[in-house]
PDB file of C-alpha atoms in Angstrom:
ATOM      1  CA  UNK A1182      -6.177  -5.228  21.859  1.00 69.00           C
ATOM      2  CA  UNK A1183      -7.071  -6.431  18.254  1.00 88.00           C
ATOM      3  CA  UNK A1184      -8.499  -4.720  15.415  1.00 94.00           C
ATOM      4  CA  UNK A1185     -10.176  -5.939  11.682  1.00 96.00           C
ATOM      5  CA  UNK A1186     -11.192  -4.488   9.118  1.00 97.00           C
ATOM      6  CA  UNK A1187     -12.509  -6.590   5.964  1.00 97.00           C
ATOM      7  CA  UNK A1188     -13.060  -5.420   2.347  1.00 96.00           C
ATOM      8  CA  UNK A1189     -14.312  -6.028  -0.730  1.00 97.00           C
ATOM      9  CA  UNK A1190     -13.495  -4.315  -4.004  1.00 97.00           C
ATOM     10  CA  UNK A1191     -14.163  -4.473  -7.592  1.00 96.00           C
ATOM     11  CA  UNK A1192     -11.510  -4.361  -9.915  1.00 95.00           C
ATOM     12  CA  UNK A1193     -11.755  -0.744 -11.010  1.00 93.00           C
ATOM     13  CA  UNK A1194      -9.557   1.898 -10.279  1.00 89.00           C
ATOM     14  CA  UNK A1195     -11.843   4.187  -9.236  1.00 89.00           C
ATOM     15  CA  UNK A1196     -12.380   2.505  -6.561  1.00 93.00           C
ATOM     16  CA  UNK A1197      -8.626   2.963  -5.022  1.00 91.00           C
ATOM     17  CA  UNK A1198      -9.893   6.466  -3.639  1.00 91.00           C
ATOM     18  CA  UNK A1199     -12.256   4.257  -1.648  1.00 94.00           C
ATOM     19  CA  UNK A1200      -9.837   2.259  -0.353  1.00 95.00           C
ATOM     20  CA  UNK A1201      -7.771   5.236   0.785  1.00 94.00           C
ATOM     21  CA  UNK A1202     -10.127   6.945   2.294  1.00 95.00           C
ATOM     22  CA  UNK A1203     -11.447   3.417   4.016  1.00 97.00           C
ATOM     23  CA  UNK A1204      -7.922   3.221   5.253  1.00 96.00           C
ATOM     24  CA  UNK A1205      -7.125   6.413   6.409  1.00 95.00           C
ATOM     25  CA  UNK A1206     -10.313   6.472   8.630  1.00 97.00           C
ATOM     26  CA  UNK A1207      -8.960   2.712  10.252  1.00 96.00           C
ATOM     27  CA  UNK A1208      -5.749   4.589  10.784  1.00 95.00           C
ATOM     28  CA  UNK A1209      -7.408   7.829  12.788  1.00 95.00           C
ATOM     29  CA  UNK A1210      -9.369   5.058  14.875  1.00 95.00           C
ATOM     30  CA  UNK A1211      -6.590   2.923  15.477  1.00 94.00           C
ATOM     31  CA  UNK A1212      -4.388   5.639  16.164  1.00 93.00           C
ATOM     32  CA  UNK A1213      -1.325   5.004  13.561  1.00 94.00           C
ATOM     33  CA  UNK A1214       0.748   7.381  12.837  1.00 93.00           C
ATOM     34  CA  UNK A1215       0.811   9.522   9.787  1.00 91.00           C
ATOM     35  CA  UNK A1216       3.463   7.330   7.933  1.00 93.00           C
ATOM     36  CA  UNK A1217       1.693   4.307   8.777  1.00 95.00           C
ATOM     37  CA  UNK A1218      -1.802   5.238   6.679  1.00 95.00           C
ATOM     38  CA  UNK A1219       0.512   6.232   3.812  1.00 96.00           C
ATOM     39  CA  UNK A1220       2.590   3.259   3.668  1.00 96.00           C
ATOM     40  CA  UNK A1221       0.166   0.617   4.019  1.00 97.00           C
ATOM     41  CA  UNK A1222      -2.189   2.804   1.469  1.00 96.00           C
ATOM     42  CA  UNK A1223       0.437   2.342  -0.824  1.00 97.00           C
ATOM     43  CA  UNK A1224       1.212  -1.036  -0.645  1.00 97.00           C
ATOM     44  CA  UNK A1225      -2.093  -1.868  -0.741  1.00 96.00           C
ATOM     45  CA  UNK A1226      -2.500   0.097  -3.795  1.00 96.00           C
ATOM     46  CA  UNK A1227       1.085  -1.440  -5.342  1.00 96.00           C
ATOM     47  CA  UNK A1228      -1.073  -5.071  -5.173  1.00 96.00           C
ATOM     48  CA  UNK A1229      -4.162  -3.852  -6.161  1.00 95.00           C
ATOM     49  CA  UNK A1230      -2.943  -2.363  -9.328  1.00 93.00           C
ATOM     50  CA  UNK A1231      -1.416  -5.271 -10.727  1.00 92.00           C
ATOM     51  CA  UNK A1232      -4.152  -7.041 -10.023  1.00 94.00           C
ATOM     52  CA  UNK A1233      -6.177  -4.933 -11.829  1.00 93.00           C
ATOM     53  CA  UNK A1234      -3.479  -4.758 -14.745  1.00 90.00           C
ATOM     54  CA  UNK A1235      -2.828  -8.383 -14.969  1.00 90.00           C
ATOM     55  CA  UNK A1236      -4.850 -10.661 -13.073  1.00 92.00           C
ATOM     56  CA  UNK A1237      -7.578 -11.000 -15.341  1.00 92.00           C
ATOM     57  CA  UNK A1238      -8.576 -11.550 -19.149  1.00 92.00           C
ATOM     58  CA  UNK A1239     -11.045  -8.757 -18.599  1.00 89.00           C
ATOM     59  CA  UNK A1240     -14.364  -8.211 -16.415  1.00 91.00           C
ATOM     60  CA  UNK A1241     -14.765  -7.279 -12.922  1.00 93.00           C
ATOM     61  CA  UNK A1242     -13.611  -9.288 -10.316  1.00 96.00           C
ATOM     62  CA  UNK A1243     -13.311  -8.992  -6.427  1.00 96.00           C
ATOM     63  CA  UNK A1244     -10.711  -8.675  -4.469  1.00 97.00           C
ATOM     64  CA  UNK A1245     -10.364  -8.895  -0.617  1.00 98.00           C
ATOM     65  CA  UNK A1246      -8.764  -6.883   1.411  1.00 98.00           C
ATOM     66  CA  UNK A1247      -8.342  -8.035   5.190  1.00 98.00           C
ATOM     67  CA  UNK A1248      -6.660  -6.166   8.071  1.00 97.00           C
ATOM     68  CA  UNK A1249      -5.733  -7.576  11.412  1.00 97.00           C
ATOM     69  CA  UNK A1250      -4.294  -5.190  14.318  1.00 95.00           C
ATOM     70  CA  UNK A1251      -2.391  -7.016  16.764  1.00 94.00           C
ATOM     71  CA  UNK A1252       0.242  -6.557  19.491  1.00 92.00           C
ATOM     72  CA  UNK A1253       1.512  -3.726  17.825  1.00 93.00           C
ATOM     73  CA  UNK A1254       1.847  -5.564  14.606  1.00 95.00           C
ATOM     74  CA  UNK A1255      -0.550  -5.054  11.693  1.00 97.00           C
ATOM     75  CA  UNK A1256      -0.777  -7.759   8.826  1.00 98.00           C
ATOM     76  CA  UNK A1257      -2.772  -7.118   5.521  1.00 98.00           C
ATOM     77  CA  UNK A1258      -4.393 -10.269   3.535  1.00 98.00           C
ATOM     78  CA  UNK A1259      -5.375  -9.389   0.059  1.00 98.00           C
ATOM     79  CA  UNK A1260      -6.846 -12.336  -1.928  1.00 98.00           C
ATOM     80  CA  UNK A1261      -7.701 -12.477  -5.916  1.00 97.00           C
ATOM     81  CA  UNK A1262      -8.814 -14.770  -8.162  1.00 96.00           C
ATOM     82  CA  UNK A1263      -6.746 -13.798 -10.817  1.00 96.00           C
ATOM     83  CA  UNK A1264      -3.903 -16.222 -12.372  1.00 95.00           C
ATOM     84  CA  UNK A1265      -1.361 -17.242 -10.001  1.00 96.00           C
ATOM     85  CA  UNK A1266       0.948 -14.425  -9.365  1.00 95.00           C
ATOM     86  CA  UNK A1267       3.478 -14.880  -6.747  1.00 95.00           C
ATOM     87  CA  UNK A1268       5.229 -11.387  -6.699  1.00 92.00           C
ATOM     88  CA  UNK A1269       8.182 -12.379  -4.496  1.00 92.00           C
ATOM     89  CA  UNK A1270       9.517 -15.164  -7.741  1.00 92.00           C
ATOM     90  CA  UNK A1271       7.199 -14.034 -10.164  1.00 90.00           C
ATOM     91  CA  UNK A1272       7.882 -10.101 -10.655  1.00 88.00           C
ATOM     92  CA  UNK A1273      10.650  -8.575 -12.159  1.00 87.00           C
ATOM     93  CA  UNK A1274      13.468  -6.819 -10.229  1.00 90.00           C
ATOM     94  CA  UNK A1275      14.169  -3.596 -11.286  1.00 93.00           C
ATOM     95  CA  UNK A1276      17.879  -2.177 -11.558  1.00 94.00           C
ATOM     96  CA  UNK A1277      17.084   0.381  -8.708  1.00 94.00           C
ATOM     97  CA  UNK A1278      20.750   1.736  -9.244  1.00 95.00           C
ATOM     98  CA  UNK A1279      20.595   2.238 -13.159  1.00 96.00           C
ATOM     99  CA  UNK A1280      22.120   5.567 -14.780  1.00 96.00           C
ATOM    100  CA  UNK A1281      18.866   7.551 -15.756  1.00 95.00           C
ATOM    101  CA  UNK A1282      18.894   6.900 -19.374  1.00 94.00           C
ATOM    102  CA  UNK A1283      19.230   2.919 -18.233  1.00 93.00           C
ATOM    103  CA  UNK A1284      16.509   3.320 -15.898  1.00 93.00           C
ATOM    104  CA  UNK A1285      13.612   1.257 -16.591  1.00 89.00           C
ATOM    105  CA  UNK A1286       9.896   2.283 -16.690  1.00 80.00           C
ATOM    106  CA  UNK A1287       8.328   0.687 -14.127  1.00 74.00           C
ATOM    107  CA  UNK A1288       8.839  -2.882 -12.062  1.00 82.00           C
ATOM    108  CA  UNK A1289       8.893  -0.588  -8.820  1.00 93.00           C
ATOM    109  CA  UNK A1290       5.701  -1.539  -6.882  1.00 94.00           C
ATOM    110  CA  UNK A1291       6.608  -4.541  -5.777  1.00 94.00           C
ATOM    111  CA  UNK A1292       9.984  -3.674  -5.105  1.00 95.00           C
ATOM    112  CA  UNK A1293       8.703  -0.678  -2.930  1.00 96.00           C
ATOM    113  CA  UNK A1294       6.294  -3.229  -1.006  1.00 96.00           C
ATOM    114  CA  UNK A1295       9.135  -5.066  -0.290  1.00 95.00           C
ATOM    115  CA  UNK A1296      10.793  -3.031   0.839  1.00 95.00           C
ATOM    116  CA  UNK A1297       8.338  -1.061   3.150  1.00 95.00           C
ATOM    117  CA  UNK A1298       6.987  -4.032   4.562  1.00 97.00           C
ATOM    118  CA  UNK A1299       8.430  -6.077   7.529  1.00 96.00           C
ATOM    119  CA  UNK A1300       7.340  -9.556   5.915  1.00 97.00           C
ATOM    120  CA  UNK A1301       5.602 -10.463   2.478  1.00 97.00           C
ATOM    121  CA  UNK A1302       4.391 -14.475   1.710  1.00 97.00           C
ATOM    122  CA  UNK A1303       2.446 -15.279  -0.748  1.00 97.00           C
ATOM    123  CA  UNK A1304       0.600 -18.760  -1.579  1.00 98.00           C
ATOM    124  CA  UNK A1305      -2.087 -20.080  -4.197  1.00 98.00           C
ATOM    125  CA  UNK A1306      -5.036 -21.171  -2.517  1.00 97.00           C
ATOM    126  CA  UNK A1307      -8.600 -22.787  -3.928  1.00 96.00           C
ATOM    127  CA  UNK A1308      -7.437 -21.369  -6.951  1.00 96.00           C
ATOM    128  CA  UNK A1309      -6.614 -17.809  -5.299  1.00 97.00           C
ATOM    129  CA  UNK A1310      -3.735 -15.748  -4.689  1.00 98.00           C
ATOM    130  CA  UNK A1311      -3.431 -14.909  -0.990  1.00 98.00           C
ATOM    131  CA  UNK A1312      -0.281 -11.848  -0.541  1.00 98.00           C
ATOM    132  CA  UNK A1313       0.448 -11.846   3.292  1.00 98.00           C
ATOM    133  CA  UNK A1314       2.304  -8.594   4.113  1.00 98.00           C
ATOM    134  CA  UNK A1315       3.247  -7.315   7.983  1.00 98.00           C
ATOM    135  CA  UNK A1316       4.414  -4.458   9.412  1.00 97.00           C
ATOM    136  CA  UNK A1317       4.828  -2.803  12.766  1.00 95.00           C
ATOM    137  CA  UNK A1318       2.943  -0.154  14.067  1.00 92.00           C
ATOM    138  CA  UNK A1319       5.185   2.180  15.596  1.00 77.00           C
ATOM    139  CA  UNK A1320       3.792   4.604  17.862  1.00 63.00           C
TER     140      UNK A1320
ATOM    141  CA  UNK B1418      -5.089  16.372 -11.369  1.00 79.00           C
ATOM    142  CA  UNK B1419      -3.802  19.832 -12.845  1.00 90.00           C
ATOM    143  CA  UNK B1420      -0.204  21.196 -13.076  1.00 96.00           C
ATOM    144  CA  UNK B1421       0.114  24.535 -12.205  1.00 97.00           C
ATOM    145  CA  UNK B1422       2.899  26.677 -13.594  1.00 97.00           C
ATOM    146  CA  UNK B1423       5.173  29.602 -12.475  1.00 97.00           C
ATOM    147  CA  UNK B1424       8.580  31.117 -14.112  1.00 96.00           C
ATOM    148  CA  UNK B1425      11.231  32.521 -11.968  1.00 93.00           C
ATOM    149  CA  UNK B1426      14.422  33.587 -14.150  1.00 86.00           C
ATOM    150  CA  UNK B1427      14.868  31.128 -16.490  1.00 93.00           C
ATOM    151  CA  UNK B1428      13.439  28.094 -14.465  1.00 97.00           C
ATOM    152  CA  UNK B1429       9.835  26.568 -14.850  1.00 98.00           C
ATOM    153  CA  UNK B1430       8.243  25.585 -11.672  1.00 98.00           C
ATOM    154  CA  UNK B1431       5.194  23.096 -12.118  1.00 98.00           C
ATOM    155  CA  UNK B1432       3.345  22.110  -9.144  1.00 98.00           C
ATOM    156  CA  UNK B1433       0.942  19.638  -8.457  1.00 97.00           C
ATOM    157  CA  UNK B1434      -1.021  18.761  -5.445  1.00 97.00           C
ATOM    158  CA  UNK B1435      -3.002  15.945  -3.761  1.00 96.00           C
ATOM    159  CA  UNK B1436      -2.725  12.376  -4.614  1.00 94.00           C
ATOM    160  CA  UNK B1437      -1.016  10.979  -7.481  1.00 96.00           C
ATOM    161  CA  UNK B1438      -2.102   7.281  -8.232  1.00 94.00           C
ATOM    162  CA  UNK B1439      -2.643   4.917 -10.271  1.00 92.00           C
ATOM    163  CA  UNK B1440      -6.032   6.405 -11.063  1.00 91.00           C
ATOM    164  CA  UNK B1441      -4.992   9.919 -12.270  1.00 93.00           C
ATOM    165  CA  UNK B1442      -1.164   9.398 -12.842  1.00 95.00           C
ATOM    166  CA  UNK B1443      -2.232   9.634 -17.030  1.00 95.00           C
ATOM    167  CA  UNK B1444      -3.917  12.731 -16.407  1.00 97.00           C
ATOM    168  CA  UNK B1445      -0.847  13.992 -13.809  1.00 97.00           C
ATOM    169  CA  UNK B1446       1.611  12.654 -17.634  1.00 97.00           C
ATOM    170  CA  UNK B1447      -0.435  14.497 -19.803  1.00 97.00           C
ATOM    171  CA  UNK B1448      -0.746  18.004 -17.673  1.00 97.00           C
ATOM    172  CA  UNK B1449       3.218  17.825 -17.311  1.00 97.00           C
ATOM    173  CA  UNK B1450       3.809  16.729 -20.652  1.00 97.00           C
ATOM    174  CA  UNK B1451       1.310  19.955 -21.545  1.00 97.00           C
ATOM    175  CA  UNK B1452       3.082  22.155 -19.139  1.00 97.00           C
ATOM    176  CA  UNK B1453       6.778  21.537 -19.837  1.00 97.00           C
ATOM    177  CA  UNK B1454       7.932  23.066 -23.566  1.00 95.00           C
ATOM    178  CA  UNK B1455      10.663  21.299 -25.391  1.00 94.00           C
ATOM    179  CA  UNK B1456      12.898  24.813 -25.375  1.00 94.00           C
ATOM    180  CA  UNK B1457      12.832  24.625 -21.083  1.00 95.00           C
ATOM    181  CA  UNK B1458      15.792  24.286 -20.017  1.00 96.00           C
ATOM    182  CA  UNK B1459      15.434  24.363 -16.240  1.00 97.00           C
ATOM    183  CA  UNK B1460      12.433  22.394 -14.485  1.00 98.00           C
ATOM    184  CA  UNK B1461      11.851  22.575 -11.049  1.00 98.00           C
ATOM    185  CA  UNK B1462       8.738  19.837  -9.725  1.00 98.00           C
ATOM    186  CA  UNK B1463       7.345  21.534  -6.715  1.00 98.00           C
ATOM    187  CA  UNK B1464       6.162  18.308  -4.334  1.00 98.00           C
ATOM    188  CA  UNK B1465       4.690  20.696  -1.119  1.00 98.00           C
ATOM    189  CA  UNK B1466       1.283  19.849  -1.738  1.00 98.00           C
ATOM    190  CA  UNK B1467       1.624  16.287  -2.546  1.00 98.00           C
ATOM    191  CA  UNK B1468       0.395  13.655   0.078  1.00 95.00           C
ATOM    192  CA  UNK B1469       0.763  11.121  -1.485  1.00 96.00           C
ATOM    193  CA  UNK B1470       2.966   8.989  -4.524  1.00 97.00           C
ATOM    194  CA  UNK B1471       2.670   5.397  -5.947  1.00 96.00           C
ATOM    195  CA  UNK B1472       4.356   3.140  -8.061  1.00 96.00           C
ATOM    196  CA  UNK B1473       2.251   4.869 -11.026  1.00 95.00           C
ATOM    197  CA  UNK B1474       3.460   8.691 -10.351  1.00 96.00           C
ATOM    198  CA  UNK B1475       7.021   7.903  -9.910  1.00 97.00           C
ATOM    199  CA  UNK B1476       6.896   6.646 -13.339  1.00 96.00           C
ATOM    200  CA  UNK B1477       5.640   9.714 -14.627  1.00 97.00           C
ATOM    201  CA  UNK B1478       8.182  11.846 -13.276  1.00 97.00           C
ATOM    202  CA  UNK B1479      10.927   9.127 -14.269  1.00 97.00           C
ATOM    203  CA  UNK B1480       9.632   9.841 -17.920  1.00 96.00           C
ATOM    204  CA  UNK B1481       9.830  13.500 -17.299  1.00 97.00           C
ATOM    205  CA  UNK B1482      13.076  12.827 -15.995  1.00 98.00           C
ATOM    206  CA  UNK B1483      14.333  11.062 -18.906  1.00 97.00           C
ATOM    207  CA  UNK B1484      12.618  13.532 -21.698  1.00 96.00           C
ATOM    208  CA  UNK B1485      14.221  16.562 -20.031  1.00 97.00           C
ATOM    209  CA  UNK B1486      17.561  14.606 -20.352  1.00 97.00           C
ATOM    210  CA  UNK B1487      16.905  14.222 -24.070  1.00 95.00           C
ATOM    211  CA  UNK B1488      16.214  18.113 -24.258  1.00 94.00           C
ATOM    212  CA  UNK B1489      19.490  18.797 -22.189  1.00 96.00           C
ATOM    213  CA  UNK B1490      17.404  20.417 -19.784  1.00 97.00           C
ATOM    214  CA  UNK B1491      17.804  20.310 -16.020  1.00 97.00           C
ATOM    215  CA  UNK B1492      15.651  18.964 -13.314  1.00 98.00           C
ATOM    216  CA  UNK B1493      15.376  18.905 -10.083  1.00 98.00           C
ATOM    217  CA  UNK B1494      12.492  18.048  -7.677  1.00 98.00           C
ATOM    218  CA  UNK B1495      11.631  19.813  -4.302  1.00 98.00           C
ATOM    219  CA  UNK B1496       9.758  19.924  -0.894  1.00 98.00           C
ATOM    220  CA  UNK B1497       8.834  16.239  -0.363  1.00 98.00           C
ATOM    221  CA  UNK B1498       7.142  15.140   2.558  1.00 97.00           C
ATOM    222  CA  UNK B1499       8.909  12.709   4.484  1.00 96.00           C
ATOM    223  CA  UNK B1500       6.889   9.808   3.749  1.00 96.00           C
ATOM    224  CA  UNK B1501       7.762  10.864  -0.071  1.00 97.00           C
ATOM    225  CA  UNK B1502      11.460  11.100  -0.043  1.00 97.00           C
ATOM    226  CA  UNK B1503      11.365   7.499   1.542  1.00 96.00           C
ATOM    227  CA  UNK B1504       9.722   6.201  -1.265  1.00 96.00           C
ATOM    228  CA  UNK B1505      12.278   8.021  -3.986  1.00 97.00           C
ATOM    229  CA  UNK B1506      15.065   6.617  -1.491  1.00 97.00           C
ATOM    230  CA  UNK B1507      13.955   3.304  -1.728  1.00 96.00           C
ATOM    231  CA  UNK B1508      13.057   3.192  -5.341  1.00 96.00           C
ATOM    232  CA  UNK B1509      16.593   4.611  -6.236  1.00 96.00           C
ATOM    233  CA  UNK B1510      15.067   8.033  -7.423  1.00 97.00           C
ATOM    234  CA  UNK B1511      17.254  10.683  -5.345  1.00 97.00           C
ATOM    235  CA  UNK B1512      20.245   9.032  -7.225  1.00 96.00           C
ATOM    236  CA  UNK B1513      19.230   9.959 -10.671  1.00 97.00           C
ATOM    237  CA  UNK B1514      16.849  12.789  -9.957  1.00 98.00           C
ATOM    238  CA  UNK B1515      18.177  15.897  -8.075  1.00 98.00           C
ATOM    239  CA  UNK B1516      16.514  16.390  -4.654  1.00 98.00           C
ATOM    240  CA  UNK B1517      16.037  19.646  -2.391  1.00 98.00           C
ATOM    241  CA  UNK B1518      14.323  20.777   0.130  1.00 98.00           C
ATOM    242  CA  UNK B1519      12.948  23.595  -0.847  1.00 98.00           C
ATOM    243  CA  UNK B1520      11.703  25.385  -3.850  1.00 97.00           C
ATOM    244  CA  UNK B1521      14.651  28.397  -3.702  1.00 96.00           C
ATOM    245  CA  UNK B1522      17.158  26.105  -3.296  1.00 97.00           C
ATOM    246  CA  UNK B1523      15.996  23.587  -6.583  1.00 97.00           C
ATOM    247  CA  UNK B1524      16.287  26.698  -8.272  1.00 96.00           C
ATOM    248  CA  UNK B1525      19.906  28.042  -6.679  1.00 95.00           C
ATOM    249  CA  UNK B1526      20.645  24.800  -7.697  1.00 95.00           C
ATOM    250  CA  UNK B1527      19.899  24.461 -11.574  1.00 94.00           C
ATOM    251  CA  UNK B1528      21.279  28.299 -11.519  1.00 87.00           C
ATOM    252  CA  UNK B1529      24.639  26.813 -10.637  1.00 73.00           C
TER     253      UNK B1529
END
């Protein structure tokens, strides 16, 4: 049994309450559990925002957003045209284990993707980024 | 995304609900920022009717986190979902932020 979904957004953030709601209705047909919807929600958004934050000089661009359901694994394709931005060299690692007043603002989305997700790769393709990230779908 | 207040003793319960992302997190900053005084000295962030957190809320309540420091004031969080104390696990939050389960025993907690 396999299962795609394909998207296409705009960079705006209003339109993350699409994708959620896009996502969460894939989830009920697919079955995933709760955690599931939220997690990959959240990754999804993690990618989406810096995308939206740094990708770009300005202007709207699209995004893609591809699903594939598959033998109990699910693996999530978003592709930008923004500069090249591979998150796994390219992002800074925050100090997850910093005293509060040491604590830095921000750095965690990637870090949380990372860690949430079973596998991340990322390459630069036809002058796009393409972030590969797979999980399991536990029942 | 509003922030609903209550006062029991001396601690300040805000509560929020819904999702908190990285297309309302400024408005979630500036209704906390609004709802928390500089003369609190006990905050309690009531989580119950959260469903969901990014990247973008966790750095508002790391900011709130570090401004109640400043202010000498105490904080502590309460009633996350499952799916939300994973993510303040995995970002390091629950080491630098106090965690409980529910709201009575954030406050207990602050009392002590």
């Amino acid at each position: 049994m396999s299962a795609e979904l394909r998207l296409k957004i705009e960079t705006k953030r209003d339109e993350l309450d699409r994708v959620s709601e896009i996502i969460e209705n894939f989830g009920l047909q697919e079955d995933w559990p709760m955690d599931l919807v939220f997690k990959v929600n959240l990754a999804l958004e993690e990618i989406v925002i810096n995308v939206m934050n740094y990708g770009h000089d300005g202007g709207l661009h699209e995004v893609e957003i591809n699903m594939t359901c598959e033998d109990g694994s699910l693996t999530i394709e978003v592709v930008d045209d923004g500069r090249p931005f591979d998150p796994l060299n390219d992002a800074p690692k925050p100090d997850v284990t910093a005293e509060l007043e040491n604590r830095d603002i921000g750095g965690l989305g990637i870090h949380i993707v990372r860690k949430m997700m079973s596998d991340v790769r990322y390459r630069r393709e036809q002058g796009k980024n393409h972030l590969t990230m797979v999980t399991s779908i536990e029942k | 995304m509003g922030v609903t207040t209550e006062r029991q003793d001396n601690t300040l319960i805000a509560k929020t609900e819904g999702r908190i992302d990285g297309a309302n997190a400024r408005e979630f900053q500036d209704a906390l920022d609004a709802a928390i005084d500089s003369s609190e000295r006990q905050v309690v962030l009531d989580l119950e009717e959260v469903s969901y957190i990014s990247s973008a809320g966790l750095r508002v309540i790391l900011l709130t986190a570090k401004s109640l420091q400043k202010q000498e004031a105490k904080f502590a969080v309460c009633s996350l979902s499952e799916s939300i104390r994973e993510i303040f696990e995995i970002s390091g939050f629950d080491q630098i932020i106090a965690v409980h389960d529910s709201r009575d025993e954030a406050i207990d907690a602050l009392k002590g």
